[in-house]
CSV table of C-alpha atoms and ligand atoms in Angstrom, one decimal:
chain,number,residue,atom,x,y,z
A,1245,MET,CA,-33.9,-58.4,-60.0
A,1246,ASP,CA,-30.3,-58.8,-58.4
A,1247,ALA,CA,-29.2,-60.7,-61.6
A,1248,HIS,CA,-29.2,-57.4,-63.4
A,1249,PHE,CA,-26.7,-55.7,-61.2
A,1250,SER,CA,-23.1,-56.0,-60.0
A,1251,GLY,CA,-22.6,-57.5,-56.5
A,1252,ARG,CA,-20.1,-54.7,-55.7
A,1253,LEU,CA,-22.8,-52.8,-53.9
A,1254,GLY,CA,-23.7,-55.9,-51.8
A,1255,THR,CA,-27.2,-55.7,-50.4
A,1256,MET,CA,-28.5,-52.2,-50.9
A,1257,PRO,CA,-28.7,-50.4,-47.5
A,1258,ASP,CA,-32.1,-49.2,-46.4
A,1259,ALA,CA,-32.4,-45.9,-44.5
A,1260,SER,CA,-31.2,-46.7,-41.0
A,1261,PRO,CA,-33.9,-46.7,-38.2
A,1262,LEU,CA,-31.9,-43.9,-36.6
A,1263,SER,CA,-32.0,-41.6,-39.7
A,1264,LEU,CA,-35.8,-42.4,-40.1
A,1265,ALA,CA,-36.3,-41.4,-36.5
A,1266,LEU,CA,-34.4,-38.2,-36.9
A,1267,ASP,CA,-36.4,-37.5,-40.1
A,1268,ALA,CA,-39.6,-38.0,-38.1
A,1269,ILE,CA,-38.5,-35.5,-35.5
A,1270,ARG,CA,-37.8,-32.9,-38.3
A,1271,ALA,CA,-41.1,-33.7,-40.0
A,1272,SER,CA,-42.9,-32.9,-36.7
A,1273,GLY,CA,-41.7,-29.3,-37.1
A,1274,ARG,CA,-38.7,-29.5,-34.7
A,1275,SER,CA,-35.5,-28.2,-36.3
A,1276,LEU,CA,-32.2,-30.0,-35.4
A,1277,VAL,CA,-28.8,-28.3,-35.3
A,1278,ASN,CA,-26.4,-30.6,-37.0
A,1279,LEU,CA,-23.4,-30.8,-34.6
A,1280,SER,CA,-21.7,-33.4,-36.7
A,1281,ASP,CA,-21.7,-31.4,-39.9
A,1282,SER,CA,-18.4,-31.5,-41.7
A,1283,ASN,CA,-19.3,-29.4,-44.7
A,1284,PRO,CA,-17.1,-26.3,-44.3
A,1285,SER,CA,-19.0,-24.3,-46.9
A,1286,LYS,CA,-22.0,-24.2,-44.5
A,1287,HIS,CA,-19.9,-22.7,-41.7
A,1288,GLY,CA,-18.4,-19.7,-43.2
A,1289,LEU,CA,-15.0,-21.4,-44.0
A,1290,VAL,CA,-14.1,-20.1,-47.5
A,1291,PRO,CA,-10.6,-18.9,-48.3
A,1292,PRO,CA,-10.2,-15.5,-49.8
A,1293,GLY,CA,-10.1,-14.9,-53.6
A,1294,VAL,CA,-11.5,-18.2,-54.7
A,1295,LEU,CA,-13.8,-16.8,-57.5
A,1296,ASP,CA,-11.0,-14.6,-58.8
A,1297,ALA,CA,-8.6,-17.5,-58.9
A,1298,LEU,CA,-11.1,-19.6,-60.9
A,1299,SER,CA,-11.5,-17.0,-63.6
A,1300,ASP,CA,-8.2,-17.7,-65.5
A,1301,VAL,CA,-8.8,-17.4,-69.2
A,1302,ARG,CA,-6.5,-20.3,-69.9
A,1303,SER,CA,-9.3,-22.6,-68.5
A,1304,LEU,CA,-11.2,-22.1,-71.7
A,1305,SER,CA,-8.8,-24.2,-73.7
A,1306,TYR,CA,-8.6,-27.9,-73.2
A,1307,GLU,CA,-5.1,-29.2,-72.7
A,1308,PRO,CA,-5.6,-32.7,-71.3
A,1309,ASP,CA,-2.7,-34.1,-69.3
A,1310,PRO,CA,-3.4,-37.4,-67.4
A,1311,ARG,CA,-1.4,-36.3,-64.4
A,1312,GLY,CA,-3.0,-32.9,-64.3
A,1313,LEU,CA,-1.9,-29.5,-65.7
A,1314,ILE,CA,1.8,-29.0,-65.2
A,1315,ARG,CA,1.4,-25.5,-63.7
A,1316,ALA,CA,-0.8,-26.9,-61.0
A,1317,ARG,CA,1.6,-29.8,-60.3
A,1318,ASP,CA,4.5,-27.4,-60.3
A,1319,ALA,CA,2.9,-25.2,-57.6
A,1320,LEU,CA,2.0,-28.3,-55.5
A,1321,ALA,CA,5.5,-29.8,-56.0
A,1322,ALA,CA,7.1,-26.6,-54.8
A,1323,ARG,CA,5.2,-26.9,-51.5
A,1324,LEU,CA,5.7,-30.6,-51.1
A,1325,LEU,CA,9.4,-30.4,-52.2
A,1326,CYS,CA,8.9,-33.2,-54.7
A,1327,ASN,CA,9.2,-33.9,-58.4
A,1328,PRO,CA,5.9,-32.8,-60.2
A,1329,GLU,CA,6.1,-36.0,-62.2
A,1330,ARG,CA,5.3,-37.9,-59.0
A,1331,LEU,CA,2.0,-36.0,-58.6
A,1332,PHE,CA,-1.3,-37.0,-60.0
A,1333,LEU,CA,-4.4,-34.8,-59.7
A,1334,SER,CA,-7.8,-36.3,-59.3
A,1335,ALA,CA,-11.3,-34.9,-58.6
A,1336,SER,CA,-11.1,-35.6,-54.9
A,1337,SER,CA,-9.1,-37.8,-52.4
A,1338,SER,CA,-12.0,-40.2,-52.6
A,1339,GLU,CA,-11.3,-40.6,-56.3
A,1340,ALA,CA,-7.6,-40.9,-55.5
A,1341,TYR,CA,-8.5,-43.9,-53.3
A,1342,ALA,CA,-10.4,-45.5,-56.2
A,1343,TRP,CA,-7.4,-45.1,-58.4
A,1344,ALA,CA,-5.1,-46.5,-55.7
A,1345,PHE,CA,-7.2,-49.6,-55.4
A,1346,LYS,CA,-7.4,-50.0,-59.2
A,1347,LEU,CA,-3.6,-49.6,-59.3
A,1348,CYS,CA,-2.8,-52.1,-56.5
A,1349,CYS,CA,-5.6,-54.6,-56.4
A,1350,ASP,CA,-7.4,-57.3,-58.4
A,1351,PRO,CA,-11.1,-58.0,-57.7
A,1352,GLY,CA,-11.3,-60.1,-54.5
A,1353,ASP,CA,-8.0,-58.8,-53.1
A,1354,CYS,CA,-8.0,-57.1,-49.7
A,1355,VAL,CA,-6.6,-54.0,-48.1
A,1356,LEU,CA,-6.0,-53.2,-44.4
A,1357,VAL,CA,-8.0,-50.2,-43.0
A,1358,PRO,CA,-8.1,-48.7,-39.5
A,1359,ARG,CA,-11.0,-49.3,-37.1
A,1360,PRO,CA,-12.5,-47.1,-35.8
A,1361,GLY,CA,-12.4,-45.3,-39.1
A,1362,TYR,CA,-14.4,-43.4,-41.7
A,1363,PRO,CA,-17.2,-45.6,-43.2
A,1364,LEU,CA,-16.7,-44.3,-46.7
A,1365,PHE,CA,-13.7,-46.6,-47.2
A,1366,ASP,CA,-15.8,-49.8,-47.2
A,1367,TRP,CA,-17.7,-48.3,-50.2
A,1368,LEU,CA,-14.6,-47.0,-52.0
A,1369,ALA,CA,-13.0,-50.4,-51.7
A,1370,GLY,CA,-16.2,-52.3,-52.4
A,1371,LEU,CA,-16.8,-50.4,-55.7
A,1372,GLU,CA,-13.4,-51.7,-56.9
A,1373,ALA,CA,-14.4,-55.2,-55.8
A,1374,VAL,CA,-11.8,-55.0,-53.0
A,1375,ARG,CA,-12.4,-56.2,-49.4
A,1376,CYS,CA,-11.5,-54.1,-46.4
A,1377,VAL,CA,-9.9,-56.0,-43.5
A,1378,PRO,CA,-10.0,-53.8,-40.4
A,1379,TYR,CA,-7.0,-53.4,-38.0
A,1380,SER,CA,-7.6,-52.1,-34.5
A,1381,LEU,CA,-6.7,-48.8,-32.8
A,1382,TYR,CA,-7.1,-48.9,-29.1
A,1383,TYR,CA,-7.5,-46.0,-26.7
A,1384,THR,CA,-5.9,-45.4,-23.3
A,1385,HIS,CA,-6.9,-42.2,-21.4
A,1386,PRO,CA,-5.3,-39.7,-21.4
A,1387,TYR,CA,-2.5,-40.9,-23.7
A,1388,GLY,CA,-4.6,-41.4,-26.8
A,1389,TRP,CA,-4.9,-44.0,-29.6
A,1390,ARG,CA,-2.3,-46.6,-30.7
A,1391,ILE,CA,-2.3,-49.1,-33.5
A,1392,ASP,CA,-2.3,-52.7,-32.3
A,1393,MET,CA,1.0,-53.5,-34.2
A,1394,ASP,CA,0.9,-57.2,-33.3
A,1395,GLU,CA,-2.6,-57.6,-34.7
A,1396,LEU,CA,-1.6,-55.6,-37.8
A,1397,THR,CA,1.4,-57.9,-38.5
A,1398,ALA,CA,-0.8,-61.0,-37.9
A,1399,LEU,CA,-3.4,-59.7,-40.3
A,1400,ALA,CA,-0.8,-58.9,-43.0
A,1401,ALA,CA,0.6,-62.5,-42.7
A,1402,LYS,CA,-2.9,-64.1,-42.7
A,1403,HIS,CA,-4.6,-62.1,-45.5
A,1404,ARG,CA,-1.7,-61.1,-47.7
A,1405,PRO,CA,-3.3,-57.7,-48.4
A,1406,LYS,CA,-2.2,-55.7,-51.4
A,1407,ALA,CA,-2.2,-52.4,-49.5
A,1408,LEU,CA,-2.2,-50.9,-46.0
A,1409,VAL,CA,-4.3,-47.7,-45.5
A,1410,VAL,CA,-3.2,-45.3,-42.8
A,1411,ILE,CA,-5.2,-42.1,-42.1
A,1412,ASN,CA,-2.9,-39.6,-40.4
A,1413,PRO,CA,-4.6,-38.2,-38.4
A,1414,ASN,CA,-7.4,-40.7,-38.4
A,1415,ASN,CA,-11.1,-39.8,-38.6
A,1416,PRO,CA,-12.8,-39.9,-36.1
A,1417,THR,CA,-10.1,-40.8,-33.5
A,1418,GLY,CA,-8.1,-37.7,-34.3
A,1419,SER,CA,-4.9,-39.8,-33.8
A,1420,TYR,CA,-1.6,-39.2,-35.7
A,1421,LEU,CA,0.8,-42.1,-36.2
A,1422,ALA,CA,3.1,-42.3,-33.2
A,1423,GLN,CA,6.8,-42.0,-34.0
A,1424,ASP,CA,7.4,-45.8,-33.6
A,1425,GLU,CA,4.4,-46.6,-35.8
A,1426,TYR,CA,5.5,-44.0,-38.4
A,1427,HIS,CA,8.8,-45.9,-38.8
A,1428,ALA,CA,7.4,-49.5,-38.4
A,1429,ILE,CA,4.6,-49.3,-40.9
A,1430,PRO,CA,6.7,-48.7,-44.1
A,1431,GLN,CA,9.0,-51.6,-42.9
A,1432,LEU,CA,6.0,-53.8,-42.4
A,1433,CYS,CA,4.7,-52.9,-45.9
A,1434,ALA,CA,8.1,-53.6,-47.5
A,1435,SER,CA,8.4,-57.0,-45.8
A,1436,PHE,CA,4.9,-58.1,-46.9
A,1437,GLY,CA,5.1,-56.6,-50.3
A,1438,MET,CA,2.2,-54.3,-49.6
A,1439,SER,CA,1.7,-50.7,-50.9
A,1440,LEU,CA,1.1,-48.0,-48.4
A,1441,VAL,CA,-1.8,-45.6,-48.9
A,1442,SER,CA,-1.4,-42.6,-46.5
A,1443,ASP,CA,-4.5,-40.4,-46.3
A,1444,GLU,CA,-3.2,-37.0,-45.0
A,1445,VAL,CA,-6.2,-34.8,-45.6
A,1446,PHE,CA,-6.3,-33.6,-42.0
A,1447,LEU,CA,-2.5,-33.5,-41.5
A,1448,PRO,CA,-2.1,-29.8,-40.8
A,1449,TYR,CA,-5.0,-29.7,-38.3
A,1450,TRP,CA,-3.1,-30.6,-35.1
A,1451,LEU,CA,-4.8,-30.0,-31.7
A,1452,ASP,CA,-3.8,-31.9,-28.6
A,1453,ALA,CA,-0.7,-33.1,-30.5
A,1454,GLY,CA,0.8,-29.7,-30.1
A,1455,GLY,CA,2.3,-29.7,-33.6
A,1456,PRO,CA,1.7,-31.1,-37.1
A,1457,GLY,CA,2.2,-34.7,-38.0
A,1458,GLN,CA,4.8,-36.1,-40.4
A,1459,SER,CA,3.9,-36.9,-43.9
A,1460,MET,CA,4.7,-40.4,-45.3
A,1461,GLY,CA,5.5,-38.7,-48.6
A,1462,ASN,CA,9.2,-38.7,-48.1
A,1463,GLN,CA,9.9,-42.2,-46.9
A,1464,ASP,CA,11.3,-44.7,-49.5
A,1465,SER,CA,11.1,-48.2,-48.0
A,1466,CYS,CA,7.9,-49.2,-49.8
A,1467,LEU,CA,5.6,-48.0,-52.6
A,1468,THR,CA,3.6,-45.2,-51.0
A,1469,LEU,CA,0.6,-43.2,-52.3
A,1470,THR,CA,0.0,-40.1,-50.2
A,1471,LEU,CA,-3.4,-38.7,-50.7
A,1472,ASP,CA,-4.6,-35.2,-50.0
A,1473,GLY,CA,-6.8,-32.5,-51.5
A,1474,LEU,CA,-8.5,-29.1,-51.4
A,1475,SER,CA,-11.5,-30.5,-49.7
A,1476,LYS,CA,-10.0,-30.5,-46.2
A,1477,ARG,CA,-6.7,-28.7,-46.7
A,1478,MET,CA,-8.5,-25.5,-47.9
A,1479,CYS,CA,-12.1,-26.3,-46.9
A,1480,LEU,CA,-13.0,-26.4,-50.6
A,1481,PRO,CA,-14.8,-29.8,-51.3
A,1482,GLN,CA,-17.0,-28.0,-53.9
A,1483,LEU,CA,-14.0,-27.3,-56.2
A,1484,LYS,CA,-13.2,-31.0,-56.6
A,1485,LEU,CA,-9.5,-31.3,-56.6
A,1486,GLY,CA,-7.4,-34.0,-54.8
A,1487,TRP,CA,-4.0,-35.4,-55.4
A,1488,THR,CA,-1.8,-38.5,-55.0
A,1489,ARG,CA,1.9,-38.2,-54.4
A,1490,LEU,CA,4.0,-41.3,-55.3
A,1491,SER,CA,7.1,-42.2,-53.3
A,1492,GLY,CA,9.2,-45.2,-52.5
A,1493,PRO,CA,11.9,-47.3,-54.3
A,1494,ASP,CA,12.6,-45.7,-57.7
A,1495,ASP,CA,11.8,-48.7,-59.9
A,1496,LEU,CA,8.4,-49.3,-58.2
A,1497,VAL,CA,7.6,-45.6,-58.4
A,1498,ALA,CA,8.4,-45.5,-62.1
A,1499,GLU,CA,6.2,-48.5,-62.8
A,1500,ALA,CA,3.4,-47.2,-60.6
A,1501,ALA,CA,3.5,-43.9,-62.4
A,1502,ARG,CA,3.2,-45.5,-65.8
A,1503,ARG,CA,0.1,-47.4,-64.6
A,1504,LEU,CA,-1.5,-44.6,-62.7
A,1505,GLU,CA,-1.1,-42.4,-65.7
A,1506,LEU,CA,-3.1,-44.9,-67.8
A,1507,ILE,CA,-5.8,-45.0,-65.1
A,1508,ALA,CA,-6.0,-41.2,-64.9
A,1509,ASP,CA,-6.0,-40.9,-68.7
A,1510,THR,CA,-9.1,-43.0,-68.8
A,1511,TYR,CA,-11.0,-40.5,-66.8
A,1512,LEU,CA,-9.3,-37.1,-67.2
A,1513,SER,CA,-11.6,-36.0,-64.4
A,1514,VAL,CA,-10.2,-32.8,-63.0
A,1515,GLY,CA,-11.6,-29.5,-64.4
A,1516,ALA,CA,-9.3,-26.9,-65.9
A,1517,PRO,CA,-10.6,-24.0,-63.8
A,1518,VAL,CA,-9.6,-25.5,-60.5
A,1519,MET,CA,-6.2,-26.7,-61.8
A,1520,ASN,CA,-5.4,-23.2,-63.1
A,1521,ALA,CA,-6.5,-21.7,-59.8
A,1522,LEU,CA,-4.4,-24.0,-57.7
A,1523,PRO,CA,-1.1,-21.9,-57.7
A,1524,THR,CA,-3.1,-18.8,-56.4
A,1525,LEU,CA,-5.1,-20.9,-53.9
A,1526,LEU,CA,-2.0,-22.5,-52.5
A,1527,ALA,CA,-0.4,-19.1,-51.8
A,1528,THR,CA,-2.9,-18.5,-49.0
A,1529,ALA,CA,-3.1,-22.1,-47.8
A,1530,ASP,CA,-1.0,-21.9,-44.7
A,1531,SER,CA,-2.6,-18.8,-43.2
A,1532,PHE,CA,-6.0,-20.1,-44.0
A,1533,THR,CA,-5.3,-23.5,-42.4
A,1534,ASP,CA,-3.9,-21.7,-39.3
A,1535,GLY,CA,-7.2,-19.8,-38.9
A,1536,VAL,CA,-9.3,-23.0,-39.3
A,1537,ARG,CA,-7.0,-24.8,-36.8
A,1538,ARG,CA,-7.6,-22.0,-34.3
A,1539,ARG,CA,-11.3,-22.4,-34.7
A,1540,LEU,CA,-11.0,-26.2,-34.1
A,1541,ALA,CA,-8.9,-25.6,-31.0
A,1542,GLN,CA,-11.4,-23.1,-29.6
A,1543,ASN,CA,-14.3,-25.5,-30.1
A,1544,LEU,CA,-12.4,-28.4,-28.6
A,1545,GLN,CA,-11.6,-26.2,-25.5
A,1546,THR,CA,-15.3,-25.2,-25.3
A,1547,LEU,CA,-16.3,-28.9,-25.3
A,1548,HIS,CA,-13.8,-29.7,-22.5
A,1549,ARG,CA,-15.2,-26.7,-20.5
A,1550,LEU,CA,-18.8,-27.9,-20.9
A,1551,VAL,CA,-18.1,-31.5,-20.0
A,1552,GLY,CA,-16.1,-30.5,-16.9
A,1553,GLY,CA,-12.9,-31.9,-15.3
A,1554,PRO,CA,-11.9,-35.4,-14.4
A,1555,ASP,CA,-14.9,-35.8,-12.0
A,1556,SER,CA,-17.4,-35.5,-14.8
A,1557,ALA,CA,-19.3,-38.6,-15.8
A,1558,PHE,CA,-18.5,-37.6,-19.4
A,1559,ARG,CA,-15.2,-37.5,-21.1
A,1560,VAL,CA,-13.8,-35.9,-24.2
A,1561,LEU,CA,-11.3,-38.3,-25.7
A,1562,ARG,CA,-7.8,-37.0,-26.5
A,1563,CYS,CA,-8.0,-35.4,-29.9
A,1564,ASP,CA,-4.5,-35.0,-31.5
A,1565,GLY,CA,-5.9,-33.5,-34.7
A,1566,GLY,CA,-8.6,-33.4,-37.3
A,1567,TRP,CA,-12.1,-32.0,-37.4
A,1568,THR,CA,-13.9,-34.5,-35.1
A,1569,ALA,CA,-14.1,-34.9,-31.3
A,1570,LEU,CA,-15.4,-38.0,-29.6
A,1571,LEU,CA,-17.4,-37.7,-26.4
A,1572,GLN,CA,-17.7,-40.7,-24.2
A,1573,CYS,CA,-20.9,-41.1,-22.2
A,1574,PRO,CA,-21.7,-43.5,-19.4
A,1575,HIS,CA,-23.3,-46.6,-20.9
A,1576,ILE,CA,-26.9,-46.1,-19.9
A,1577,MET,CA,-28.4,-46.7,-23.3
A,1578,SER,CA,-27.5,-47.9,-26.8
A,1579,ASP,CA,-25.8,-45.4,-29.2
A,1580,GLU,CA,-29.0,-45.1,-31.2
A,1581,GLU,CA,-31.1,-44.3,-28.1
A,1582,LEU,CA,-28.4,-41.8,-27.0
A,1583,VAL,CA,-28.4,-39.9,-30.3
A,1584,LEU,CA,-32.2,-39.9,-30.4
A,1585,ALA,CA,-32.4,-38.6,-26.8
A,1586,ILE,CA,-30.0,-35.8,-27.6
A,1587,ALA,CA,-32.1,-34.9,-30.6
A,1588,LYS,CA,-35.3,-34.8,-28.6
A,1589,HIS,CA,-34.0,-33.1,-25.5
A,1590,ALA,CA,-31.4,-30.7,-27.0
A,1591,GLY,CA,-32.6,-30.2,-30.6
A,1592,VAL,CA,-29.1,-31.3,-31.8
A,1593,SER,CA,-28.1,-34.2,-34.1
A,1594,VAL,CA,-24.8,-36.0,-33.7
A,1595,GLN,CA,-23.2,-39.1,-35.2
A,1596,PRO,CA,-23.3,-42.3,-33.1
A,1597,GLY,CA,-19.9,-44.0,-32.4
A,1598,TYR,CA,-21.1,-47.2,-34.2
A,1599,PHE,CA,-21.1,-45.2,-37.5
A,1600,PHE,CA,-17.3,-45.3,-37.2
A,1601,ASP,CA,-17.1,-48.9,-35.8
A,1602,MET,CA,-16.2,-48.0,-32.3
A,1603,ASP,CA,-15.9,-51.2,-30.3
A,1604,ARG,CA,-18.7,-50.4,-27.9
A,1605,ASP,CA,-21.7,-48.1,-27.3
A,1606,GLY,CA,-21.5,-44.8,-25.5
A,1607,PHE,CA,-19.7,-42.5,-28.0
A,1608,VAL,CA,-20.9,-39.6,-30.0
A,1609,ALA,CA,-18.9,-37.7,-32.6
A,1610,VAL,CA,-19.2,-34.0,-33.0
A,1611,SER,CA,-17.7,-31.7,-35.7
A,1612,LEU,CA,-15.3,-29.0,-34.6
A,1613,ILE,CA,-15.7,-26.9,-37.7
A,1614,LEU,CA,-18.9,-25.1,-36.7
A,1615,GLU,CA,-18.7,-21.3,-36.1
A,1616,PRO,CA,-17.7,-21.0,-32.4
A,1617,THR,CA,-20.8,-19.3,-31.1
A,1618,ALA,CA,-23.0,-21.9,-32.9
A,1619,PHE,CA,-20.8,-24.7,-31.7
A,1620,ALA,CA,-21.0,-23.5,-28.1
A,1621,GLN,CA,-24.8,-23.2,-28.2
A,1622,ALA,CA,-25.3,-26.7,-29.7
A,1623,ALA,CA,-22.7,-28.4,-27.6
A,1624,SER,CA,-24.0,-26.8,-24.4
A,1625,ALA,CA,-27.6,-27.9,-25.2
A,1626,MET,CA,-26.2,-31.4,-25.9
A,1627,VAL,CA,-24.1,-31.6,-22.7
A,1628,ASP,CA,-27.0,-30.2,-20.5
A,1629,ALA,CA,-29.3,-32.8,-22.0
A,1630,LEU,CA,-26.8,-35.6,-21.3
A,1631,LYS,CA,-26.3,-34.5,-17.7
A,1632,GLN,CA,-30.1,-34.4,-17.1
A,1633,MET,CA,-30.5,-37.8,-18.7
A,1634,LEU,CA,-27.9,-39.2,-16.4
A,1635,GLN,CA,-29.6,-37.7,-13.3
A,1636,ALA,CA,-32.9,-39.3,-14.3
A,1637,VAL,CA,-31.4,-42.8,-14.4
B,2064,PLP,C1,-10.1,-39.2,-43.6
B,2064,PLP,C2,-10.9,-38.8,-44.9
B,2064,PLP,N1,-10.3,-39.0,-46.1
B,2064,PLP,C3,-10.9,-38.6,-47.2
B,2064,PLP,C4,-12.1,-38.1,-47.2
B,2064,PLP,C5,-12.8,-37.7,-48.5
B,2064,PLP,O1,-12.4,-36.4,-48.9
B,2064,PLP,P1,-12.6,-35.8,-50.4
B,2064,PLP,O2,-13.7,-34.7,-50.2
B,2064,PLP,O3,-11.3,-35.2,-50.8
B,2064,PLP,O4,-13.1,-36.9,-51.3
B,2064,PLP,C6,-12.8,-37.9,-46.0
B,2064,PLP,C7,-14.1,-37.3,-46.0
B,2064,PLP,O5,-14.6,-36.8,-45.0
B,2064,PLP,C8,-12.1,-38.3,-44.8
B,2064,PLP,O6,-12.7,-38.1,-43.6
C-alpha cells in the first residue's frame, strides 16, 4: 500500500485519543464551547466594506502576473515603504512558506523552527521534503520568553540548515524577538549562509509588550523573506491572500526574485477579486487591527482577573502579543487528562500544551479572539473547574 505514495506525509496520523474523547463527549449530547478557536469569521471579526471591495469589475478579466497584480502590490508597497517588485502575493502565508522552502531547500535539507511553535510548520516543511530542526525558547516568569541563542548557534553549525524561521510574535508563546535577538539573528544567518524566514502575521497585535514589534523586512544582512497576509492582519482567512517581502543584499534579492517569480508563475494561485480589493481593504487595516487588539487585551485582562494574583495556583504566562494566551496549571495530571477534565466539568474545549511542543505538561492554550462576553463565560467556567479539580486532589 505505502509503495503507491510519497513518503513526504510520513505515517498518516490517526485521530488522536484526545480528539476521539472530545468527539465522544459531543456525541453524548453535550455541546462544548471552543475556547481555542482562532477562526475570526466565527467571532464577529469582519472588517467593513469587504463585499463591496470584492466587486471590482476589473476582476472579470484575467491579467496573470506571477508576482500578483501591480495595483495590489503598489498599495501594499506604499504601506510597507518598499519596492513593489520585492513583493510576491500568494494564496496565504502557509503557501508563502511552501514557496520559501521550494526556493531555499532541496529535498532532505533542513530548516530551523522555534519550539514551542505552531505544529503546521512540520507539515509545510514535510510536504516540501524538508526537515524541521527545532530551536528552543525558554520562559522566565514574569519576564517572558527568550531564544536560547547558544543552542541556536550550535544547531546552525551542526545541521547547516538552509533557512532559519522566526515567528514574530511566536504562536503560542506570544513572544516578540527581543532587541538583542532581533539584531543577532540576521548576523547569524549571514555567517552560516542561511536565509531568514520571518513570519509576521501577528506583528501588530501587541499586548503585554506595550507596543508593536519590529519587522525584519528592512534589514539587509541576509536574504530575508518576510511573510504576512490578510488571514490575521485583517481577520480574513477566507479571502486567501498572503504575501512575501524580499529583502537583504541586492544581488541575493535579485536572484531570489527571479526564482520566486518562476515558482509563483507555476501556480498563479491568487484570485483577481481579492487582489483588486486589496487597496480598499488596506485603507481600513490600521483602525480594524486596533479594534481587534483592544478585544485581545480585554480578554487577556479577563483571564488574569479570573486566575487571580500571584497567590493563585494557576498562572497566565506573559503574553507580549498575538491571539493566544497560555495558562499554566499545577501538574496534577497529564495534558490530555487536563483538557478532558475541563471539557467534562466546564463544557469548554481548549488546546493542550503538547500540541505546540511545550517542554512539559500542565499548559493549556486559549484563543483571545472570542467575543468578550463569550470569552468571559467560557474562561470563567474553565477556571472554576480547574480550581475545583485542584481542591479535590
Ligand atoms: C504563526 C502563524 N503563521 C501562519 C499561519 C497561517 O496563516 P494563513 O492563514 O495565512 O495561511 C498561522 C495559522 O494560524 C500561524 O499561527
